[in-house]
Amino acid sequence: MASSETAQVSSLPLPPVQYITNYTDENIRRGRAPRPPPIIHDTYSMFGITIHAEDAIIRPLESQGIKRLYPQHFDRRRELKKLNHSLLVNFLDLLDLLVQCPDSPRRAEKVEDLSLLFIHIHHLLNEFRPHQARETLRVMMEMQRRQRIETAQRFQKHLDKVMEILQQALQLLPDPSETDSKLLIPTELFDNMDTSNHDESSTESCKIYSCDIN
């Protein structure tokens, strides 16, 4: 019964947890981790549209069978403003048609015009994606640079503080000449000790000699 049932395959990718559990240290060490997908060299389908690998990331409108409303060389900011204005005007025209004559065939034309305007606006916004990527990368690198400078400055402050503490500790140390003078013992004591020992030994020898004479 179970074998006869049709297996359902989701068009969406698996949740990230399904991939994370396969890339454990043990699986990577034993070579059991799934390999990355191969590079696509021919065609692939995305959102139901067949895309060739050699095509540009942002394809021109003519290659998609869409009529271009603006010239080849233009100012994107200016054209976006014009498209936005045209979009508002056509939307108001569509509202008038729906109020005055809902069954008019012009309603479908206005809907197509609105769809075409939205496609052009979306296409112009997509052409800003490389610029957005460069600006995002520049901002990220600027943030990393600022963080590294702040880290280096904090490290320099700590280093200066440690050097100041070491200098204070060195200044508090006593003078080597003073320590040497304190460690010196006067030699007169040794001389007195030598003379006293010599006198005691001579008296003892005299006593011994006197004992021998007796």
CSV table of C-alpha atoms in Angstrom, one decimal:
chain,number,residue,atom,x,y,z
A,1,MET,CA,0.0,0.0,0.0
A,2,ALA,CA,2.8,2.4,0.9
A,3,SER,CA,4.8,1.5,-2.2
A,4,SER,CA,1.9,2.3,-4.5
A,5,GLU,CA,1.5,5.8,-3.1
A,6,THR,CA,3.1,8.6,-5.0
A,7,ALA,CA,6.0,10.2,-3.3
A,8,GLN,CA,5.6,13.9,-2.8
A,9,VAL,CA,8.6,16.1,-3.4
A,10,SER,CA,8.7,19.6,-2.2
A,11,SER,CA,9.8,22.3,-4.6
A,12,LEU,CA,11.3,24.2,-1.7
A,13,PRO,CA,14.8,23.3,-0.3
A,14,LEU,CA,15.1,21.5,2.9
A,15,PRO,CA,15.4,23.4,6.2
A,16,PRO,CA,18.9,24.5,7.2
A,17,VAL,CA,18.8,22.0,10.1
A,18,GLN,CA,18.7,19.1,7.7
A,19,TYR,CA,22.0,20.3,6.2
A,20,ILE,CA,23.7,21.3,9.5
A,21,THR,CA,23.2,17.8,10.9
A,22,ASN,CA,25.0,16.3,7.9
A,23,TYR,CA,28.1,18.5,8.4
A,24,THR,CA,29.3,17.2,11.7
A,25,ASP,CA,33.0,16.9,12.5
A,26,GLU,CA,32.8,13.1,12.4
A,27,ASN,CA,31.1,13.1,8.9
A,28,ILE,CA,33.6,15.6,7.6
A,29,ARG,CA,36.6,13.5,8.9
A,30,ARG,CA,35.2,10.3,7.4
A,31,GLY,CA,34.2,12.0,4.2
A,32,ARG,CA,30.5,11.4,4.7
A,33,ALA,CA,29.4,15.1,4.5
A,34,PRO,CA,27.5,15.9,1.3
A,35,ARG,CA,29.5,17.5,-1.4
A,36,PRO,CA,28.6,20.9,-2.8
A,37,PRO,CA,26.4,21.0,-5.8
A,38,PRO,CA,28.2,21.0,-9.2
A,39,ILE,CA,28.6,24.2,-11.2
A,40,ILE,CA,25.8,24.6,-13.8
A,41,HIS,CA,27.3,25.0,-17.3
A,42,ASP,CA,24.1,24.8,-19.4
A,43,THR,CA,20.6,25.9,-18.4
A,44,TYR,CA,18.5,25.8,-15.3
A,45,SER,CA,15.0,26.8,-14.3
A,46,MET,CA,14.3,29.5,-11.7
A,47,PHE,CA,10.8,30.6,-10.8
A,48,GLY,CA,9.5,28.7,-13.9
A,49,ILE,CA,11.9,30.6,-16.3
A,50,THR,CA,14.6,28.8,-18.2
A,51,ILE,CA,17.9,30.7,-17.7
A,52,HIS,CA,21.1,30.0,-19.6
A,53,ALA,CA,24.4,30.1,-17.7
A,54,GLU,CA,26.0,32.3,-20.3
A,55,ASP,CA,23.3,35.0,-20.0
A,56,ALA,CA,23.9,38.1,-18.1
A,57,ILE,CA,22.6,38.4,-14.5
A,58,ILE,CA,20.4,41.3,-15.5
A,59,ARG,CA,19.1,40.5,-19.0
A,60,PRO,CA,17.9,43.3,-21.3
A,61,LEU,CA,14.2,43.7,-21.8
A,62,GLU,CA,14.3,42.9,-25.5
A,63,SER,CA,15.6,39.4,-24.7
A,64,GLN,CA,12.5,38.8,-22.6
A,65,GLY,CA,10.2,40.0,-25.3
A,66,ILE,CA,9.2,43.2,-23.5
A,67,LYS,CA,8.9,46.5,-25.2
A,68,ARG,CA,11.4,49.2,-23.9
A,69,LEU,CA,9.8,52.4,-22.8
A,70,TYR,CA,13.0,54.4,-22.3
A,71,PRO,CA,16.0,54.9,-24.7
A,72,GLN,CA,19.3,53.0,-24.5
A,73,HIS,CA,21.2,55.8,-22.9
A,74,PHE,CA,19.3,57.4,-20.1
A,75,ASP,CA,19.5,58.7,-16.5
A,76,ARG,CA,18.1,56.0,-14.3
A,77,ARG,CA,17.0,58.4,-11.6
A,78,ARG,CA,15.1,60.6,-14.0
A,79,GLU,CA,13.5,57.6,-15.8
A,80,LEU,CA,12.4,56.1,-12.4
A,81,LYS,CA,10.7,59.4,-11.6
A,82,LYS,CA,9.0,59.5,-15.0
A,83,LEU,CA,7.8,55.8,-14.6
A,84,ASN,CA,6.5,56.5,-11.1
A,85,HIS,CA,4.5,59.5,-12.4
A,86,SER,CA,3.2,57.5,-15.4
A,87,LEU,CA,2.2,54.7,-13.0
A,88,LEU,CA,0.2,57.1,-10.9
A,89,VAL,CA,-1.6,58.6,-13.9
A,90,ASN,CA,-2.5,55.2,-15.4
A,91,PHE,CA,-3.8,54.1,-12.0
A,92,LEU,CA,-6.1,57.1,-11.8
A,93,ASP,CA,-7.2,56.5,-15.4
A,94,LEU,CA,-8.0,52.9,-14.4
A,95,LEU,CA,-10.1,54.1,-11.4
A,96,ASP,CA,-12.0,56.4,-13.7
A,97,LEU,CA,-12.8,53.6,-16.1
A,98,LEU,CA,-13.9,51.4,-13.2
A,99,VAL,CA,-16.3,54.1,-12.0
A,100,GLN,CA,-17.7,55.3,-15.3
A,101,CYS,CA,-17.5,52.2,-17.5
A,102,PRO,CA,-16.5,49.0,-15.8
A,103,ASP,CA,-17.1,46.9,-18.9
A,104,SER,CA,-14.9,49.0,-21.2
A,105,PRO,CA,-12.2,47.1,-23.1
A,106,ARG,CA,-9.8,49.8,-22.1
A,107,ARG,CA,-9.7,48.4,-18.6
A,108,ALA,CA,-7.6,45.5,-19.8
A,109,GLU,CA,-5.3,47.9,-21.7
A,110,LYS,CA,-4.8,49.9,-18.6
A,111,VAL,CA,-4.0,46.8,-16.6
A,112,GLU,CA,-1.4,45.8,-19.2
A,113,ASP,CA,0.1,49.3,-19.2
A,114,LEU,CA,0.4,49.2,-15.4
A,115,SER,CA,2.0,45.8,-15.6
A,116,LEU,CA,4.5,47.0,-18.2
A,117,LEU,CA,5.3,50.0,-16.0
A,118,PHE,CA,5.9,47.8,-13.0
A,119,ILE,CA,8.2,45.6,-15.1
A,120,HIS,CA,10.3,48.6,-16.2
A,121,ILE,CA,10.5,49.9,-12.6
A,122,HIS,CA,11.6,46.5,-11.4
A,123,HIS,CA,14.1,46.2,-14.2
A,124,LEU,CA,15.7,49.6,-13.4
A,125,LEU,CA,15.9,48.7,-9.7
A,126,ASN,CA,17.6,45.5,-10.6
A,127,GLU,CA,20.2,47.4,-12.6
A,128,PHE,CA,21.1,49.2,-9.4
A,129,ARG,CA,22.0,45.8,-7.7
A,130,PRO,CA,25.7,45.8,-8.7
A,131,HIS,CA,26.0,49.4,-7.3
A,132,GLN,CA,24.2,48.3,-4.2
A,133,ALA,CA,26.5,45.3,-3.8
A,134,ARG,CA,29.6,47.5,-4.1
A,135,GLU,CA,28.2,50.1,-1.7
A,136,THR,CA,27.3,47.4,0.8
A,137,LEU,CA,30.8,45.9,0.5
A,138,ARG,CA,32.4,49.4,0.9
A,139,VAL,CA,30.3,50.0,4.1
A,140,MET,CA,31.2,46.6,5.5
A,141,MET,CA,34.9,47.2,4.9
A,142,GLU,CA,34.6,50.7,6.4
A,143,MET,CA,33.0,49.3,9.5
A,144,GLN,CA,35.8,46.6,9.8
A,145,ARG,CA,38.4,49.3,9.3
A,146,ARG,CA,36.8,51.5,12.0
A,147,GLN,CA,36.6,48.5,14.4
A,148,ARG,CA,40.2,47.6,13.9
A,149,ILE,CA,41.3,51.2,14.5
A,150,GLU,CA,39.3,51.4,17.7
A,151,THR,CA,40.8,48.0,18.8
A,152,ALA,CA,44.3,49.3,18.1
A,153,GLN,CA,43.6,52.5,20.0
A,154,ARG,CA,42.3,50.6,23.0
A,155,PHE,CA,45.3,48.3,22.9
A,156,GLN,CA,47.6,51.3,22.7
A,157,LYS,CA,45.9,52.9,25.7
A,158,HIS,CA,46.3,49.6,27.7
A,159,LEU,CA,49.9,49.4,26.6
A,160,ASP,CA,50.6,53.0,27.7
A,161,LYS,CA,48.9,52.3,31.1
A,162,VAL,CA,51.1,49.2,31.6
A,163,MET,CA,54.3,51.1,30.7
A,164,GLU,CA,53.3,53.9,33.1
A,165,ILE,CA,52.8,51.3,35.9
A,166,LEU,CA,56.2,49.7,35.1
A,167,GLN,CA,57.9,53.1,35.2
A,168,GLN,CA,56.3,53.9,38.6
A,169,ALA,CA,57.4,50.5,39.8
A,170,LEU,CA,61.0,51.1,38.6
A,171,GLN,CA,61.0,54.5,40.3
A,172,LEU,CA,59.9,53.0,43.6
A,173,LEU,CA,62.8,50.5,43.6
A,174,PRO,CA,65.7,51.5,45.9
A,175,ASP,CA,69.0,52.8,44.5
A,176,PRO,CA,71.5,49.9,43.8
A,177,SER,CA,74.3,51.8,45.5
A,178,GLU,CA,72.2,52.2,48.7
A,179,THR,CA,71.4,48.5,48.7
A,180,ASP,CA,75.1,47.6,48.3
A,181,SER,CA,76.1,49.9,51.2
A,182,LYS,CA,73.5,48.3,53.4
A,183,LEU,CA,74.6,44.9,52.6
A,184,LEU,CA,78.3,45.6,53.4
A,185,ILE,CA,79.6,44.5,56.8
A,186,PRO,CA,82.4,46.6,58.5
A,187,THR,CA,85.7,44.8,58.3
A,188,GLU,CA,86.7,46.1,61.7
A,189,LEU,CA,84.6,43.5,63.4
A,190,PHE,CA,86.4,40.7,61.6
A,191,ASP,CA,89.8,42.3,62.6
A,192,ASN,CA,88.7,42.5,66.2
A,193,MET,CA,87.4,38.9,66.1
A,194,ASP,CA,90.8,37.7,64.6
A,195,THR,CA,92.8,39.5,67.3
A,196,SER,CA,90.7,38.2,70.1
A,197,ASN,CA,90.9,34.7,68.8
A,198,HIS,CA,94.6,35.0,68.5
A,199,ASP,CA,95.0,36.2,72.1
A,200,GLU,CA,92.8,33.4,73.4
A,201,SER,CA,94.8,30.8,71.5
A,202,SER,CA,98.1,32.2,72.8
A,203,THR,CA,96.8,32.1,76.4
A,204,GLU,CA,95.6,28.5,75.9
A,205,SER,CA,99.0,27.5,74.5
A,206,CYS,CA,100.7,29.1,77.5
A,207,LYS,CA,98.5,27.2,79.8
A,208,ILE,CA,99.3,24.0,78.0
A,209,TYR,CA,103.0,24.7,78.1
A,210,SER,CA,102.8,25.4,81.8
A,211,CYS,CA,101.0,22.2,82.4
A,212,ASP,CA,103.7,20.3,80.6
A,213,ILE,CA,106.4,22.0,82.6
A,214,ASN,CA,104.8,21.0,85.9
